[in-house]
Amino acid sequence: MAVSANRLELLQIADAVAREKVIDRQIVIAAMEDAIQKAARSRYGSETDVRAEINPRTGEIRLQRLLQVVEKVENYSTEIDLVEATNRNPAARLGDFISEPLPPIDFGRIAAQSAKQVIVQKVREAERDRQFDEFKDRIGEVVNGVVKRVEYGNVIVDLGRGEAICRRDELIPREAFRYGDRIRAIIHDVRREQRGPQVFLSRTHPLFMAKLFASEVPEIYDGIIEVKSVARDPGSRAKIAVISKDSSIDPVGACVGMRGSRVQAVVQELQGEKIDIIPWSPDAATFIVNALQPAEVAKVVLDEDAERIEVVVPDEQLSLAIGRRGQNVRLASQLTGWAIDIMTEQEESERRQKEFNERTELFMNALNVDEVVGQLLATEGFGSVEELAMVDRDEIASIEGFDEDTAEEIQARAQEFLDAKERELDEERIKLGVADELREIPGVTTAMMVALGKDGVKTVEDLAGCATDDLVGWTERKGGETLRTKGILSDLDLSRVDAEAIVMAARVAAGWIEAPVQEEEVEEVEADSEEA
């Protein structure tokens, strides 16, 4: 290739490359200019500031070098004195640049090879930028492609205007693709890497199933039916929760279709994956019961703070509720976002009996009463000695077989037990070195101070530096499982709201923040200003 090559041929090459790589023609011409500049520098010297310009209409190539105007020339390749510069351009000043035309050059074999590498590199970079810009905003979109090759189980897909990869762990188990096969997947990630932008596809992502239903169910596409959540065990089973914004349309029936035609189209695309379509409900208990279908549920007990639920099922329904290898309950947990504990009616009865016995024994030991009295108190629903001490005396006296004197004696013994326990806790608190000033923080009890001291929180500043999660713990999901991390005060039945109030009060006491203005104080200030 030489600079003297046919000018129109040069433009034709630029047009062909631009069309083939789907990039701007001007980018290809700029790459050619860079290649010519590099070759010219090897001819005129690497320190020479050579500029090449290709006319995009005629293909004419102009070479010129830039010379800086200086008082005294030290390098004739890059500088020109002021006198000569003003002869060429009367407006030239010190520090300006004067362009000087250079004669055309012929590329040698090495120079041509070097120029080709520059052009290829620039075009490749432009192609990568174009591919990244095209796909970066298409995450979550379902695309169709053709398999180009399979490398170590990873499928390389031709999307027409770029390549994508569907990794082995993003393919449905036991499905195999060969060269030329059509593949349908969702774009779940686009990121820049050393070898250029990578488009990652997935056939196992829950959103892929939601998008497939949107393409098969017009009501979902139109927004009449909304897909709330999806949980999948790819290639085996899945659950999808849907709700209708139109009360006249059954969301489950619309997704199933006439004789199951709609859901079967999705099942075929997912290699026979069984799909349970669940009606979504804003009530957590109802939603979880629906999610455990086809198992029947007898009773549920929710723990909203821990986002945990206990589900009681008939004995014969236990295996159905859990599913093969725990699949049914695991998918229901992923679908609802709640940790689900399943037990049979017999197990629940045994647990309740155990709790009843434990409460009975607690009352017998703490109040120094016989088993009958302890059982009566446990039967009435009292769960702790604190409840007995704080409850209205008439409530205890109303228990069958009790009277006012009995109720008074029970409350007195309960208070004695609590006082003794308080003294023991206070002695332990002192041994741990927990400061007395912590007791002045609203909501902090002696039991809390002992628990805080065991964890190294001994001053108001220490407590002020804690987060709410440090006190009551937190819940996170990993690998589809809900993991519960305990906090310092998790065993003391402290709510998140109360824990947050304690931390804020500690920060106010430590002088870190100002006390928030109460609404009543604001109203009083406004009233005073109105009177004034």
PDB file of N, CA and C in Angstrom, residues 13 24 71 76 107 111 124 150 194 231 304 310 354 380 384 451 454 481 488 504:
ATOM      1  N   ILE A  13     -12.144   1.526   0.395  1.00  0.00           N
ATOM      2  CA  ILE A  13     -11.713   0.656   1.500  1.00  0.00           C
ATOM      3  C   ILE A  13     -12.321   1.145   2.814  1.00  0.00           C
ATOM      4  N   ASP A  24     -18.685   4.280  12.276  1.00  0.00           N
ATOM      5  CA  ASP A  24     -18.718   5.513  11.490  1.00  0.00           C
ATOM      6  C   ASP A  24     -17.556   5.546  10.491  1.00  0.00           C
ATOM      7  N   GLU A  71      12.472  32.055  19.591  1.00  0.00           N
ATOM      8  CA  GLU A  71      13.489  33.080  19.306  1.00  0.00           C
ATOM      9  C   GLU A  71      14.753  32.450  18.744  1.00  0.00           C
ATOM     10  N   TYR A  76      15.686  21.855  14.431  1.00  0.00           N
ATOM     11  CA  TYR A  76      15.072  22.296  13.180  1.00  0.00           C
ATOM     12  C   TYR A  76      13.902  21.399  12.760  1.00  0.00           C
ATOM     13  N   PHE A 107       5.160   3.861   1.100  1.00  0.00           N
ATOM     14  CA  PHE A 107       5.278   2.938   2.223  1.00  0.00           C
ATOM     15  C   PHE A 107       6.145   1.754   1.829  1.00  0.00           C
ATOM     16  N   ALA A 111       6.800  -0.399   6.928  1.00  0.00           N
ATOM     17  CA  ALA A 111       5.931   0.740   7.221  1.00  0.00           C
ATOM     18  C   ALA A 111       4.468   0.410   6.926  1.00  0.00           C
ATOM     19  N   ARG A 124     -10.749  -1.829  15.667  1.00  0.00           N
ATOM     20  CA  ARG A 124     -11.213  -2.757  16.699  1.00  0.00           C
ATOM     21  C   ARG A 124     -11.715  -1.997  17.927  1.00  0.00           C
ATOM     22  N   VAL A 150     -18.775 -23.304  20.771  1.00  0.00           N
ATOM     23  CA  VAL A 150     -18.912 -23.706  22.166  1.00  0.00           C
ATOM     24  C   VAL A 150     -17.521 -23.960  22.729  1.00  0.00           C
ATOM     25  N   GLN A 194     -10.669  -6.373  29.673  1.00  0.00           N
ATOM     26  CA  GLN A 194      -9.417  -6.084  28.980  1.00  0.00           C
ATOM     27  C   GLN A 194      -9.502  -6.368  27.491  1.00  0.00           C
ATOM     28  N   ALA A 231     -39.264 -17.306  41.180  1.00  0.00           N
ATOM     29  CA  ALA A 231     -38.232 -18.152  41.798  1.00  0.00           C
ATOM     30  C   ALA A 231     -38.063 -19.379  40.921  1.00  0.00           C
ATOM     31  N   GLU A 304     -42.645 -10.784  61.969  1.00  0.00           N
ATOM     32  CA  GLU A 304     -42.387  -9.764  60.961  1.00  0.00           C
ATOM     33  C   GLU A 304     -41.016  -9.116  61.121  1.00  0.00           C
ATOM     34  N   GLU A 310     -43.578 -19.497  60.551  1.00  0.00           N
ATOM     35  CA  GLU A 310     -43.734 -20.912  60.865  1.00  0.00           C
ATOM     36  C   GLU A 310     -45.026 -21.403  60.232  1.00  0.00           C
ATOM     37  N   LYS A 354     -44.029 -28.507  75.213  1.00  0.00           N
ATOM     38  CA  LYS A 354     -42.712 -28.249  75.800  1.00  0.00           C
ATOM     39  C   LYS A 354     -42.646 -26.826  76.360  1.00  0.00           C
ATOM     40  N   GLU A 380     -53.237 -19.643  81.420  1.00  0.00           N
ATOM     41  CA  GLU A 380     -53.856 -18.336  81.192  1.00  0.00           C
ATOM     42  C   GLU A 380     -53.053 -17.474  80.213  1.00  0.00           C
ATOM     43  N   SER A 384     -44.022 -14.840  81.277  1.00  0.00           N
ATOM     44  CA  SER A 384     -42.831 -14.445  82.036  1.00  0.00           C
ATOM     45  C   SER A 384     -43.236 -13.922  83.401  1.00  0.00           C
ATOM     46  N   ALA A 451     -25.516  -7.241  78.723  1.00  0.00           N
ATOM     47  CA  ALA A 451     -25.273  -7.765  77.366  1.00  0.00           C
ATOM     48  C   ALA A 451     -24.329  -6.852  76.589  1.00  0.00           C
ATOM     49  N   LYS A 454     -20.716  -7.273  77.899  1.00  0.00           N
ATOM     50  CA  LYS A 454     -20.078  -8.506  77.417  1.00  0.00           C
ATOM     51  C   LYS A 454     -19.552  -8.347  75.997  1.00  0.00           C
ATOM     52  N   GLU A 481     -31.037 -18.342  50.147  1.00  0.00           N
ATOM     53  CA  GLU A 481     -31.372 -18.634  51.535  1.00  0.00           C
ATOM     54  C   GLU A 481     -31.360 -17.337  52.360  1.00  0.00           C
ATOM     55  N   ILE A 488     -26.290  -7.710  69.472  1.00  0.00           N
ATOM     56  CA  ILE A 488     -25.901  -7.750  70.884  1.00  0.00           C
ATOM     57  C   ILE A 488     -27.115  -7.990  71.779  1.00  0.00           C
ATOM     58  N   MET A 504     -30.052   6.743  69.020  1.00  0.00           N
ATOM     59  CA  MET A 504     -30.171   8.194  68.826  1.00  0.00           C
ATOM     60  C   MET A 504     -30.066   8.936  70.154  1.00  0.00           C
TER      61      MET A 504
END
